[in-house]
Amino acid sequence: MSTENSTQKPFTIAIVGGGIGGIALAIALRHQHVPVQVYEAAPEFAEIGAGMAFGPNAIRSMELIDPAIRKAFNTRATKNGAKEDEATWINFRCGLGEPDLIAKVQTTDHDKTGLSSVHRAHFIDELADLLPEEIAHFGKRLVGLATLDSGKMQLAFEDDTTAHADAVVGCDGVRSRVRQFLLDTKSPLEDLTFSGKYAYRGLISMGMAKEALGEYLSGNSQMYLGPEGHILTYPIAHGKVMNVIAFKNQDTPWEHESWVVKNQGDAFKRDFEGWGKPVQSILQLLDSPDQWALFDHQPARTYCQGRVAILGDAAHASTPHQGAGAGQAIEDALILGRLLGDVQTQGASDIPAAFRAYDAVRRPRSQKVVTTSRAAGLTYAFQGPDGGDVAGIQEELLQRFQWIWEEDMESQLAQATTMLRGERQV
Ligand code: FAD
């Protein structure tokens, strides 16, 4: 990475949390010559063994942050196996009876992005390799944040250590402590709501998936819709593995203390009893998967306060029904990284203005993703060809994703930097 000390900005940013959002922001800041330190609670940068898909908006943002991210992504990205499905994001199908096609949703970009998925753990490894070791601090769980008389921020960690920075960005996920400090809530859980759905997640070797489902259904992304649930499958790890997420409605509150309930035995089979053959075949291949409750955030009134900001799930945790949460974190990192790179004053006094421009540009769009993602979850719980409005659902699915994917990221950047320059002139 070409980060010349001579051009470094005279202030330091502390990032709390080294998930995809935090690492993307750290890479963005280094690319903009902004000194940065990352404080991560876990002993290393790590992600779970599951899939994740990115739309054209997210992939364009990677390129604009630093072509090295796009390159890292390309190294791990997996597309649909069938040539004719190159531009396909998901084939939506009936989950009951025959798996008839309801809608083939495709990206319309020049690159035919279609399904572009990664194995989360593999991708985070690639991203982490783009950061120098000395800026990453592990076992640092943030427990306190204070503004000192000097204006600098003091971060306090669970291990009784502290650190200092000119500003802090909370990338600490759905149960963000930084969000709690920023919005002054009693607990990180205060503005989280159970979305009325939980999910079983699993990985199946492609050899077994192919045997059970055939080459086409296993090697290309499918979403099976049915009453009270939907099941998503797509290839990851260069087609060696099939990723499965089986979503189920629950109209009562989530009562377990933990959001992940382990060893649910055959509960998942009972949840999808009576569904069609492909779904039954998929479930046969899952081995007692865990149940994950899906929560999302109430809209935050702001993403910044003084020298503190939030990004990614810390700002706008969403249900996964549009496959867009991590993509929004990457868009956030692009805009915030560029704005902080544009801060021109000798000290750090311009940072709050950069944070305000970030908030103004990013909050409406990322919160719309949260709202529309919930609505998508309702559409997916489809009553079947006899009880459901197939034509209406088809029409909705075909237009649902376009506004997310076709966002003009260059113009978002221009809007943000114009706003920052405007603030300077006031
Ligand atoms: P996280 O990944 O949660 O990272 C937060 C980091 O902060 C962690 O490393 C954590 O250890 C650390 N941390 C937490 N608290 C502290 C603390 N106090 N101090 C220090 N460190 C701390 N999005 C997509 O774009 N495409 C998809 O296909 C997709 N599929 C999904 C499927 C499911 C089932 C779910 C639940 C989500 C899906 N998402 C998807 C959403 C995506 O997973 C998230 O939006 C994304 O991972 C958020 O990244 P983040 O870096 O903001 O937060």
GROMACS .gro file of C-alpha atoms and ligand atoms in nm:
model
  479
    1MET     CA    1   0.000   0.000   0.000
    2SER     CA    2   0.134   0.343  -0.097
    3THR     CA    3   0.087   0.552   0.216
    4GLU     CA    4   0.361   0.815   0.234
    5ASN     CA    5   0.434   0.944   0.583
    6SER     CA    6   0.507   1.291   0.444
    7THR     CA    7   0.146   1.333   0.331
    8GLN     CA    8  -0.017   1.195   0.646
    9LYS     CA    9  -0.303   1.397   0.796
   10PRO     CA   10  -0.220   1.553   1.134
   11PHE     CA   11  -0.490   1.364   1.325
   12THR     CA   12  -0.569   1.004   1.418
   13ILE     CA   13  -0.893   0.812   1.385
   14ALA     CA   14  -0.975   0.521   1.619
   15ILE     CA   15  -1.198   0.255   1.469
   16VAL     CA   16  -1.384   0.037   1.719
   17GLY     CA   17  -1.462  -0.303   1.566
   18GLY     CA   18  -1.281  -0.488   1.290
   19GLY     CA   19  -1.562  -0.654   1.096
   20ILE     CA   20  -1.610  -0.587   0.726
   21GLY     CA   21  -1.716  -0.226   0.791
   22GLY     CA   22  -1.425  -0.144   1.024
   23ILE     CA   23  -1.162  -0.303   0.802
   24ALA     CA   24  -1.303  -0.137   0.489
   25LEU     CA   25  -1.290   0.200   0.664
   26ALA     CA   26  -0.934   0.140   0.785
   27ILE     CA   27  -0.825   0.060   0.428
   28ALA     CA   28  -1.013   0.367   0.300
   29LEU     CA   29  -0.845   0.594   0.556
   30ARG     CA   30  -0.498   0.461   0.483
   31HIS     CA   31  -0.561   0.517   0.116
   32GLN     CA   32  -0.646   0.879   0.203
   33HIS     CA   33  -0.330   0.917   0.421
   34VAL     CA   34  -0.530   0.940   0.742
   35PRO     CA   35  -0.356   0.772   1.040
   36VAL     CA   36  -0.583   0.506   1.188
   37GLN     CA   37  -0.583   0.245   1.466
   38VAL     CA   38  -0.833  -0.042   1.491
   39TYR     CA   39  -0.952  -0.178   1.828
   40GLU     CA   40  -1.122  -0.518   1.802
   41ALA     CA   41  -1.276  -0.713   2.091
   42ALA     CA   42  -1.194  -1.056   1.946
   43PRO     CA   43  -0.843  -1.210   1.951
   44GLU     CA   44  -0.814  -1.167   1.570
   45PHE     CA   45  -1.004  -1.044   1.267
   46ALA     CA   46  -1.253  -1.322   1.204
   47GLU     CA   47  -1.589  -1.394   1.045
   48ILE     CA   48  -1.821  -1.692   1.066
   49GLY     CA   49  -1.822  -1.975   0.813
   50ALA     CA   50  -2.114  -1.858   0.600
   51GLY     CA   51  -2.178  -1.690   0.268
   52MET     CA   52  -2.233  -1.326   0.184
   53ALA     CA   53  -2.330  -1.168  -0.147
   54PHE     CA   54  -2.247  -0.820  -0.278
   55GLY     CA   55  -2.438  -0.616  -0.536
   56PRO     CA   56  -2.284  -0.391  -0.805
   57ASN     CA   57  -2.309  -0.085  -0.575
   58ALA     CA   58  -2.088  -0.253  -0.313
   59ILE     CA   59  -1.839  -0.380  -0.568
   60ARG     CA   60  -1.809  -0.035  -0.727
   61SER     CA   61  -1.754   0.110  -0.380
   62MET     CA   62  -1.472  -0.138  -0.315
   63GLU     CA   63  -1.300  -0.020  -0.633
   64LEU     CA   64  -1.344   0.347  -0.537
   65ILE     CA   65  -1.210   0.293  -0.183
   66ASP     CA   66  -0.898   0.118  -0.304
   67PRO     CA   67  -0.860  -0.110  -0.609
   68ALA     CA   68  -0.680  -0.352  -0.374
   69ILE     CA   69  -1.015  -0.430  -0.205
   70ARG     CA   70  -1.179  -0.505  -0.536
   71LYS     CA   71  -0.884  -0.728  -0.625
   72ALA     CA   72  -0.912  -0.910  -0.292
   73PHE     CA   73  -1.283  -0.956  -0.353
   74ASN     CA   74  -1.226  -1.088  -0.706
   75THR     CA   75  -0.985  -1.346  -0.566
   76ARG     CA   76  -1.264  -1.494  -0.355
   77ALA     CA   77  -1.580  -1.410  -0.551
   78THR     CA   78  -1.805  -1.688  -0.678
   79LYS     CA   79  -2.058  -1.652  -0.957
   80ASN     CA   80  -2.348  -1.870  -1.058
   81GLY     CA   81  -2.229  -2.185  -1.231
   82ALA     CA   82  -2.455  -2.171  -1.537
   83LYS     CA   83  -2.344  -1.937  -1.814
   84GLU     CA   84  -2.704  -1.823  -1.882
   85ASP     CA   85  -2.733  -1.721  -1.516
   86GLU     CA   86  -2.427  -1.497  -1.519
   87ALA     CA   87  -2.628  -1.179  -1.453
   88THR     CA   88  -2.876  -1.353  -1.221
   89TRP     CA   89  -2.889  -1.246  -0.858
   90ILE     CA   90  -3.152  -1.497  -0.750
   91ASN     CA   91  -3.404  -1.730  -0.910
   92PHE     CA   92  -3.716  -1.697  -0.694
   93ARG     CA   93  -3.911  -2.024  -0.696
   94CYS     CA   94  -4.216  -2.188  -0.539
   95GLY     CA   95  -4.109  -2.367  -0.224
   96LEU     CA   96  -4.420  -2.588  -0.220
   97GLY     CA   97  -4.478  -2.853  -0.484
   98GLU     CA   98  -4.273  -2.815  -0.802
   99PRO     CA   99  -3.998  -2.548  -0.780
  100ASP     CA  100  -4.159  -2.336  -1.053
  101LEU     CA  101  -3.981  -2.011  -1.135
  102ILE     CA  102  -4.160  -1.702  -0.996
  103ALA     CA  103  -3.901  -1.440  -1.099
  104LYS     CA  104  -3.547  -1.437  -1.231
  105VAL     CA  105  -3.397  -1.124  -1.077
  106GLN     CA  106  -3.088  -1.003  -1.264
  107THR     CA  107  -2.848  -0.715  -1.224
  108THR     CA  108  -2.846  -0.483  -1.524
  109ASP     CA  109  -2.492  -0.346  -1.491
  110HIS     CA  110  -2.236  -0.368  -1.768
  111ASP     CA  111  -2.021  -0.615  -1.572
  112LYS     CA  112  -2.312  -0.862  -1.531
  113THR     CA  113  -2.238  -0.873  -1.159
  114GLY     CA  114  -2.525  -1.115  -1.087
  115LEU     CA  115  -2.457  -1.331  -0.786
  116SER     CA  116  -2.114  -1.236  -0.650
  117SER     CA  117  -2.070  -1.421  -0.326
  118VAL     CA  118  -1.786  -1.490  -0.087
  119HIS     CA  119  -1.716  -1.718   0.207
  120ARG     CA  120  -1.713  -1.459   0.486
  121ALA     CA  121  -1.409  -1.598   0.668
  122HIS     CA  122  -1.207  -1.615   0.345
  123PHE     CA  123  -1.296  -1.258   0.247
  124ILE     CA  124  -1.212  -1.108   0.587
  125ASP     CA  125  -0.872  -1.280   0.567
  126GLU     CA  126  -0.808  -1.114   0.231
  127LEU     CA  127  -0.911  -0.773   0.367
  128ALA     CA  128  -0.706  -0.811   0.685
  129ASP     CA  129  -0.400  -0.880   0.471
  130LEU     CA  130  -0.433  -0.527   0.334
  131LEU     CA  131  -0.370  -0.375   0.678
  132PRO     CA  132  -0.032  -0.352   0.851
  133GLU     CA  133  -0.021  -0.554   1.173
  134GLU     CA  134   0.081  -0.260   1.389
  135ILE     CA  135  -0.248  -0.073   1.350
  136ALA     CA  136  -0.464  -0.364   1.474
  137HIS     CA  137  -0.519  -0.411   1.849
  138PHE     CA  138  -0.699  -0.727   1.959
  139GLY     CA  139  -0.874  -0.820   2.283
  140LYS     CA  140  -0.982  -0.454   2.309
  141ARG     CA  141  -1.352  -0.448   2.398
  142LEU     CA  142  -1.464  -0.087   2.428
  143VAL     CA  143  -1.649  -0.013   2.752
  144GLY     CA  144  -1.613   0.365   2.785
  145LEU     CA  145  -1.576   0.674   2.570
  146ALA     CA  146  -1.504   1.028   2.694
  147THR     CA  147  -1.414   1.365   2.548
  148LEU     CA  148  -1.107   1.515   2.716
  149ASP     CA  149  -1.057   1.890   2.779
  150SER     CA  150  -0.815   1.892   2.486
  151GLY     CA  151  -1.102   1.783   2.259
  152LYS     CA  152  -0.938   1.443   2.203
  153MET     CA  153  -1.133   1.123   2.262
  154GLN     CA  154  -1.038   0.869   2.528
  155LEU     CA  155  -1.136   0.507   2.470
  156ALA     CA  156  -1.152   0.271   2.769
  157PHE     CA  157  -1.136  -0.104   2.723
  158GLU     CA  158  -1.252  -0.400   2.930
  159ASP     CA  159  -0.888  -0.497   3.000
  160ASP     CA  160  -0.842  -0.167   3.192
  161THR     CA  161  -0.631  -0.007   2.922
  162THR     CA  162  -0.706   0.320   2.742
  163ALA     CA  163  -0.625   0.473   2.406
  164HIS     CA  164  -0.657   0.822   2.261
  165ALA     CA  165  -0.752   0.958   1.921
  166ASP     CA  166  -0.878   1.276   1.760
  167ALA     CA  167  -1.203   1.105   1.664
  168VAL     CA  168  -1.374   0.768   1.696
  169VAL     CA  169  -1.578   0.567   1.446
  170GLY     CA  170  -1.788   0.285   1.592
  171CYS     CA  171  -1.792  -0.011   1.356
  172ASP     CA  172  -1.884  -0.242   1.641
  173GLY     CA  173  -2.183  -0.412   1.490
  174VAL     CA  174  -2.546  -0.455   1.579
  175ARG     CA  175  -2.494  -0.431   1.958
  176SER     CA  176  -2.270  -0.127   1.928
  177ARG     CA  177  -2.136   0.039   2.243
  178VAL     CA  178  -2.032   0.343   2.043
  179ARG     CA  179  -2.391   0.384   1.921
  180GLN     CA  180  -2.506   0.361   2.283
  181PHE     CA  181  -2.271   0.646   2.383
  182LEU     CA  182  -2.357   0.852   2.077
  183LEU     CA  183  -2.735   0.822   2.109
  184ASP     CA  184  -2.724   0.816   2.488
  185THR     CA  185  -2.938   0.503   2.522
  186LYS     CA  186  -2.949   0.289   2.836
  187SER     CA  187  -2.824  -0.025   2.661
  188PRO     CA  188  -2.698  -0.129   2.316
  189LEU     CA  189  -3.019  -0.335   2.291
  190GLU     CA  190  -3.256  -0.043   2.346
  191ASP     CA  191  -3.336   0.041   1.987
  192LEU     CA  192  -3.317  -0.311   1.843
  193THR     CA  193  -3.637  -0.491   1.744
  194PHE     CA  194  -3.694  -0.860   1.676
  195SER     CA  195  -3.788  -0.870   1.307
  196GLY     CA  196  -4.034  -1.158   1.345
  197LYS     CA  197  -3.800  -1.403   1.171
  198TYR     CA  198  -3.520  -1.638   1.262
  199ALA     CA  199  -3.286  -1.830   1.034
  200TYR     CA  200  -3.101  -2.159   1.018
  201ARG     CA  201  -2.762  -2.131   0.849
  202GLY     CA  202  -2.551  -2.408   0.706
  203LEU     CA  203  -2.286  -2.503   0.451
  204ILE     CA  204  -2.317  -2.814   0.235
  205SER     CA  205  -2.039  -2.959   0.021
  206MET     CA  206  -2.126  -2.899  -0.344
  207GLY     CA  207  -2.073  -3.266  -0.426
  208MET     CA  208  -2.355  -3.367  -0.189
  209ALA     CA  209  -2.575  -3.074  -0.291
  210LYS     CA  210  -2.536  -3.165  -0.658
  211GLU     CA  211  -2.629  -3.525  -0.591
  212ALA     CA  212  -2.945  -3.423  -0.405
  213LEU     CA  213  -3.062  -3.126  -0.615
  214GLY     CA  214  -2.895  -3.166  -0.951
  215GLU     CA  215  -2.632  -2.942  -1.103
  216TYR     CA  216  -2.851  -2.644  -1.186
  217LEU     CA  217  -3.038  -2.592  -0.856
  218SER     CA  218  -2.726  -2.651  -0.646
  219GLY     CA  219  -2.478  -2.450  -0.853
  220ASN     CA  220  -2.693  -2.137  -0.905
  221SER     CA  221  -2.862  -1.906  -0.655
  222GLN     CA  222  -3.221  -2.001  -0.565
  223MET     CA  223  -3.477  -1.867  -0.321
  224TYR     CA  224  -3.767  -2.100  -0.241
  225LEU     CA  225  -4.072  -1.907  -0.119
  226GLY     CA  226  -4.352  -2.052   0.091
  227PRO     CA  227  -4.594  -1.976   0.371
  228GLU     CA  228  -4.418  -1.838   0.678
  229GLY     CA  229  -4.069  -1.881   0.540
  230HIS     CA  230  -3.816  -1.880   0.260
  231ILE     CA  231  -3.494  -2.068   0.187
  232LEU     CA  232  -3.195  -1.921   0.009
  233THR     CA  233  -2.911  -2.125  -0.143
  234TYR     CA  234  -2.612  -2.011  -0.346
  235PRO     CA  235  -2.262  -2.132  -0.432
  236ILE     CA  236  -1.958  -1.994  -0.248
  237ALA     CA  237  -1.587  -2.085  -0.225
  238HIS     CA  238  -1.552  -2.104  -0.605
  239GLY     CA  239  -1.845  -2.341  -0.628
  240LYS     CA  240  -1.709  -2.600  -0.381
  241VAL     CA  241  -1.974  -2.524  -0.116
  242MET     CA  242  -2.347  -2.446  -0.118
  243ASN     CA  243  -2.451  -2.181   0.135
  244VAL     CA  244  -2.798  -2.227   0.292
  245ILE     CA  245  -3.011  -1.987   0.494
  246ALA     CA  246  -3.360  -2.106   0.587
  247PHE     CA  247  -3.578  -1.823   0.723
  248LYS     CA  248  -3.889  -1.884   0.930
  249ASN     CA  249  -4.152  -1.644   1.064
  250GLN     CA  250  -4.219  -1.618   1.436
  251ASP     CA  251  -4.502  -1.387   1.534
  252THR     CA  252  -4.423  -1.394   1.905
  253PRO     CA  253  -4.135  -1.205   2.071
  254TRP     CA  254  -3.788  -1.363   2.081
  255GLU     CA  255  -3.764  -1.497   2.434
  256HIS     CA  256  -3.423  -1.664   2.447
  257GLU     CA  257  -3.149  -1.465   2.615
  258SER     CA  258  -2.910  -1.541   2.331
  259TRP     CA  259  -2.979  -1.453   1.967
  260VAL     CA  260  -2.821  -1.782   1.859
  261VAL     CA  261  -2.983  -2.099   1.992
  262LYS     CA  262  -2.762  -2.401   1.941
  263ASN     CA  263  -2.848  -2.763   1.865
  264GLN     CA  264  -3.209  -2.729   1.768
  265GLY     CA  265  -3.221  -3.096   1.665
  266ASP     CA  266  -3.488  -3.155   1.401
  267ALA     CA  267  -3.681  -2.831   1.469
  268PHE     CA  268  -3.583  -2.703   1.126
  269LYS     CA  269  -3.737  -3.006   0.958
  270ARG     CA  270  -4.065  -2.949   1.141
  271ASP     CA  271  -4.055  -2.581   1.043
  272PHE     CA  272  -4.058  -2.672   0.673
  273GLU     CA  273  -4.279  -2.980   0.684
  274GLY     CA  274  -4.485  -3.025   0.368
  275TRP     CA  275  -4.253  -2.809   0.152
  276GLY     CA  276  -4.147  -2.938  -0.191
  277LYS     CA  277  -3.876  -3.188  -0.282
  278PRO     CA  278  -3.578  -2.952  -0.329
  279VAL     CA  279  -3.638  -2.797   0.014
  280GLN     CA  280  -3.668  -3.140   0.176
  281SER     CA  281  -3.343  -3.248   0.006
  282ILE     CA  282  -3.162  -2.939   0.137
  283LEU     CA  283  -3.288  -2.994   0.491
  284GLN     CA  284  -3.177  -3.358   0.484
  285LEU     CA  285  -2.821  -3.237   0.430
  286LEU     CA  286  -2.817  -2.995   0.724
  287ASP     CA  287  -2.697  -3.132   1.054
  288SER     CA  288  -2.885  -2.979   1.350
  289PRO     CA  289  -2.818  -2.616   1.247
  290ASP     CA  290  -2.830  -2.331   1.497
  291GLN     CA  291  -3.122  -2.088   1.504
  292TRP     CA  292  -3.030  -1.719   1.460
  293ALA     CA  293  -3.280  -1.453   1.565
  294LEU     CA  294  -3.290  -1.160   1.323
  295PHE     CA  295  -3.303  -0.813   1.478
  296ASP     CA  296  -3.285  -0.473   1.314
  297HIS     CA  297  -3.241  -0.116   1.432
  298GLN     CA  298  -3.498   0.154   1.486
  299PRO     CA  299  -3.381   0.452   1.278
  300ALA     CA  300  -3.099   0.642   1.449
  301ARG     CA  301  -3.167   1.017   1.470
  302THR     CA  302  -2.804   1.079   1.371
  303TYR     CA  303  -2.488   0.886   1.280
  304CYS     CA  304  -2.257   1.139   1.447
  305GLN     CA  305  -2.208   1.362   1.745
  306GLY     CA  306  -1.901   1.585   1.775
  307ARG     CA  307  -1.600   1.366   1.712
  308VAL     CA  308  -1.784   1.032   1.723
  309ALA     CA  309  -1.956   0.856   1.434
  310ILE     CA  310  -2.104   0.512   1.365
  311LEU     CA  311  -2.081   0.300   1.050
  312GLY     CA  312  -2.215  -0.032   0.917
  313ASP     CA  313  -2.439  -0.241   1.142
  314ALA     CA  314  -2.362  -0.010   1.434
  315ALA     CA  315  -2.552   0.260   1.244
  316HIS     CA  316  -2.816   0.065   1.051
  317ALA     CA  317  -2.836  -0.307   1.132
  318SER     CA  318  -3.079  -0.461   0.888
  319THR     CA  319  -3.246  -0.793   0.821
  320PRO     CA  320  -3.063  -0.975   0.540
  321HIS     CA  321  -3.355  -1.003   0.296
  322GLN     CA  322  -3.201  -0.785   0.026
  323GLY     CA  323  -2.843  -0.908   0.079
  324ALA     CA  324  -2.736  -0.547   0.129
  325GLY     CA  325  -2.619  -0.485   0.490
  326ALA     CA  326  -2.247  -0.535   0.439
  327GLY     CA  327  -2.273  -0.354   0.105
  328GLN     CA  328  -2.407  -0.052   0.292
  329ALA     CA  329  -2.112  -0.073   0.535
  330ILE     CA  330  -1.876  -0.060   0.235
  331GLU     CA  331  -2.061   0.238   0.088
  332ASP     CA  332  -2.033   0.408   0.431
  333ALA     CA  333  -1.658   0.340   0.437
  334LEU     CA  334  -1.615   0.491   0.091
  335ILE     CA  335  -1.794   0.815   0.179
  336LEU     CA  336  -1.651   0.858   0.529
  337GLY     CA  337  -1.298   0.767   0.419
  338ARG     CA  338  -1.306   1.023   0.140
  339LEU     CA  339  -1.455   1.296   0.362
  340LEU     CA  340  -1.190   1.246   0.629
  341GLY     CA  341  -0.928   1.251   0.356
  342ASP     CA  342  -1.072   1.589   0.253
  343VAL     CA  343  -1.035   1.740   0.602
  344GLN     CA  344  -0.795   2.027   0.549
  345THR     CA  345  -0.737   2.206   0.876
  346GLN     CA  346  -0.409   2.156   1.062
  347GLY     CA  347  -0.579   2.010   1.367
  348ALA     CA  348  -0.890   1.798   1.393
  349SER     CA  349  -1.150   2.071   1.418
  350ASP     CA  350  -1.285   1.999   1.070
  351ILE     CA  351  -1.372   1.640   1.161
  352PRO     CA  352  -1.721   1.710   1.301
  353ALA     CA  353  -1.808   1.881   0.972
  354ALA     CA  354  -1.690   1.573   0.780
  355PHE     CA  355  -1.901   1.355   1.011
  356ARG     CA  356  -2.207   1.574   0.953
  357ALA     CA  357  -2.168   1.550   0.575
  358TYR     CA  358  -2.134   1.171   0.610
  359ASP     CA  359  -2.450   1.158   0.820
  360ALA     CA  360  -2.647   1.371   0.575
  361VAL     CA  361  -2.551   1.162   0.273
  362ARG     CA  362  -2.552   0.814   0.422
  363ARG     CA  363  -2.839   0.807   0.673
  364PRO     CA  364  -3.141   0.832   0.438
  365ARG     CA  365  -3.020   0.563   0.200
  366SER     CA  366  -2.893   0.315   0.458
  367GLN     CA  367  -3.210   0.350   0.667
  368LYS     CA  368  -3.422   0.294   0.358
  369VAL     CA  369  -3.237  -0.037   0.316
  370VAL     CA  370  -3.340  -0.135   0.671
  371THR     CA  371  -3.708  -0.056   0.604
  372THR     CA  372  -3.731  -0.212   0.258
  373SER     CA  373  -3.545  -0.521   0.377
  374ARG     CA  374  -3.816  -0.583   0.638
  375ALA     CA  375  -4.080  -0.539   0.369
  376ALA     CA  376  -3.895  -0.788   0.145
  377GLY     CA  377  -3.913  -1.046   0.423
  378LEU     CA  378  -4.292  -1.013   0.419
  379THR     CA  379  -4.311  -1.057   0.040
  380TYR     CA  380  -4.098  -1.370   0.056
  381ALA     CA  381  -4.343  -1.545   0.290
  382PHE     CA  382  -4.558  -1.639  -0.007
  383GLN     CA  383  -4.879  -1.838   0.022
  384GLY     CA  384  -4.808  -2.050  -0.287
  385PRO     CA  385  -4.949  -2.036  -0.640
  386ASP     CA  386  -5.306  -2.103  -0.523
  387GLY     CA  387  -5.321  -1.852  -0.240
  388GLY     CA  388  -5.069  -1.588  -0.355
  389ASP     CA  389  -5.066  -1.310  -0.611
  390VAL     CA  390  -4.789  -1.451  -0.833
  391ALA     CA  391  -4.798  -1.167  -1.088
  392GLY     CA  392  -4.786  -0.903  -0.813
  393ILE     CA  393  -4.496  -1.072  -0.636
  394GLN     CA  394  -4.309  -1.115  -0.961
  395GLU     CA  395  -4.345  -0.747  -1.043
  396GLU     CA  396  -4.231  -0.646  -0.695
  397LEU     CA  397  -3.927  -0.877  -0.698
  398LEU     CA  398  -3.813  -0.753  -1.037
  399GLN     CA  399  -3.797  -0.391  -0.919
  400ARG     CA  400  -3.706  -0.436  -0.551
  401PHE     CA  401  -3.326  -0.438  -0.583
  402GLN     CA  402  -3.262  -0.193  -0.865
  403TRP     CA  403  -3.242   0.123  -0.655
  404ILE     CA  404  -2.985  -0.041  -0.428
  405TRP     CA  405  -2.766  -0.173  -0.708
  406GLU     CA  406  -2.786   0.120  -0.950
  407GLU     CA  407  -2.677   0.388  -0.704
  408ASP     CA  408  -2.429   0.631  -0.858
  409MET     CA  409  -2.147   0.615  -0.602
  410GLU     CA  410  -1.944   0.889  -0.774
  411SER     CA  411  -2.235   1.128  -0.736
  412GLN     CA  412  -2.282   1.027  -0.371
  413LEU     CA  413  -1.913   1.112  -0.320
  414ALA     CA  414  -1.951   1.446  -0.500
  415GLN     CA  415  -2.256   1.533  -0.290
  416ALA     CA  416  -2.069   1.454   0.032
  417THR     CA  417  -1.756   1.652  -0.054
  418THR     CA  418  -1.961   1.949  -0.180
  419MET     CA  419  -2.148   1.949   0.149
  420LEU     CA  420  -1.821   1.947   0.348
  421ARG     CA  421  -1.677   2.234   0.143
  422GLY     CA  422  -2.006   2.425   0.188
  423GLU     CA  423  -1.980   2.388   0.567
  424ARG     CA  424  -1.627   2.525   0.555
  425GLN     CA  425  -1.740   2.841   0.384
  426VAL     CA  426  -2.013   2.917   0.642
  427FAD     P1  427  -1.983  -0.677   1.230
  427FAD     O1  428  -1.953  -0.770   1.120
  427FAD     O2  429  -2.082  -0.720   1.332
  427FAD     O3  430  -1.846  -0.640   1.300
  427FAD     C1  431  -1.843  -0.576   1.424
  427FAD     C2  432  -1.706  -0.601   1.486
  427FAD     O4  433  -1.697  -0.524   1.606
  427FAD     C3  434  -1.685  -0.746   1.528
  427FAD     O5  435  -1.559  -0.788   1.483
  427FAD     C4  436  -1.695  -0.744   1.680
  427FAD     O6  437  -1.614  -0.843   1.741
  427FAD     C5  438  -1.645  -0.604   1.710
  427FAD     N1  439  -1.698  -0.549   1.836
  427FAD     C6  440  -1.825  -0.556   1.884
  427FAD     N2  441  -1.835  -0.489   2.000
  427FAD     C7  442  -1.713  -0.436   2.025
  427FAD     C8  443  -1.661  -0.355   2.130
  427FAD     N3  444  -1.737  -0.312   2.233
  427FAD     N4  445  -1.529  -0.319   2.126
  427FAD     C9  446  -1.450  -0.359   2.022
  427FAD     N5  447  -1.495  -0.436   1.921
  427FAD    C10  448  -1.625  -0.474   1.922
  427FAD     N6  449  -2.501  -0.836   0.398
  427FAD    C11  450  -2.472  -0.832   0.266
  427FAD     O7  451  -2.428  -0.727   0.215
  427FAD     N7  452  -2.489  -0.943   0.187
  427FAD    C12  453  -2.537  -1.061   0.236
  427FAD     O8  454  -2.550  -1.158   0.163
  427FAD    C13  455  -2.572  -1.067   0.374
  427FAD     N8  456  -2.621  -1.180   0.427
  427FAD    C14  457  -2.656  -1.184   0.559
  427FAD    C15  458  -2.712  -1.301   0.612
  427FAD    C16  459  -2.748  -1.306   0.747
  427FAD    C17  460  -2.814  -1.429   0.801
  427FAD    C18  461  -2.726  -1.193   0.830
  427FAD    C19  462  -2.764  -1.196   0.975
  427FAD    C20  463  -2.669  -1.077   0.779
  427FAD    C21  464  -2.635  -1.071   0.643
  427FAD     N9  465  -2.578  -0.956   0.587
  427FAD    C22  466  -2.550  -0.950   0.453
  427FAD    C23  467  -2.549  -0.839   0.671
  427FAD    C24  468  -2.400  -0.836   0.708
  427FAD     O9  469  -2.365  -0.957   0.772
  427FAD    C25  470  -2.371  -0.719   0.803
  427FAD    O10  471  -2.433  -0.602   0.755
  427FAD    C26  472  -2.221  -0.694   0.813
  427FAD    O11  473  -2.153  -0.811   0.854
  427FAD    C27  474  -2.195  -0.581   0.913
  427FAD    O12  475  -2.058  -0.560   0.923
  427FAD     P2  476  -2.001  -0.464   1.039
  427FAD    O13  477  -1.855  -0.459   1.017
  427FAD    O14  478  -2.078  -0.337   1.040
  427FAD    O15  479  -2.037  -0.537   1.174
   0.00000   0.00000   0.00000
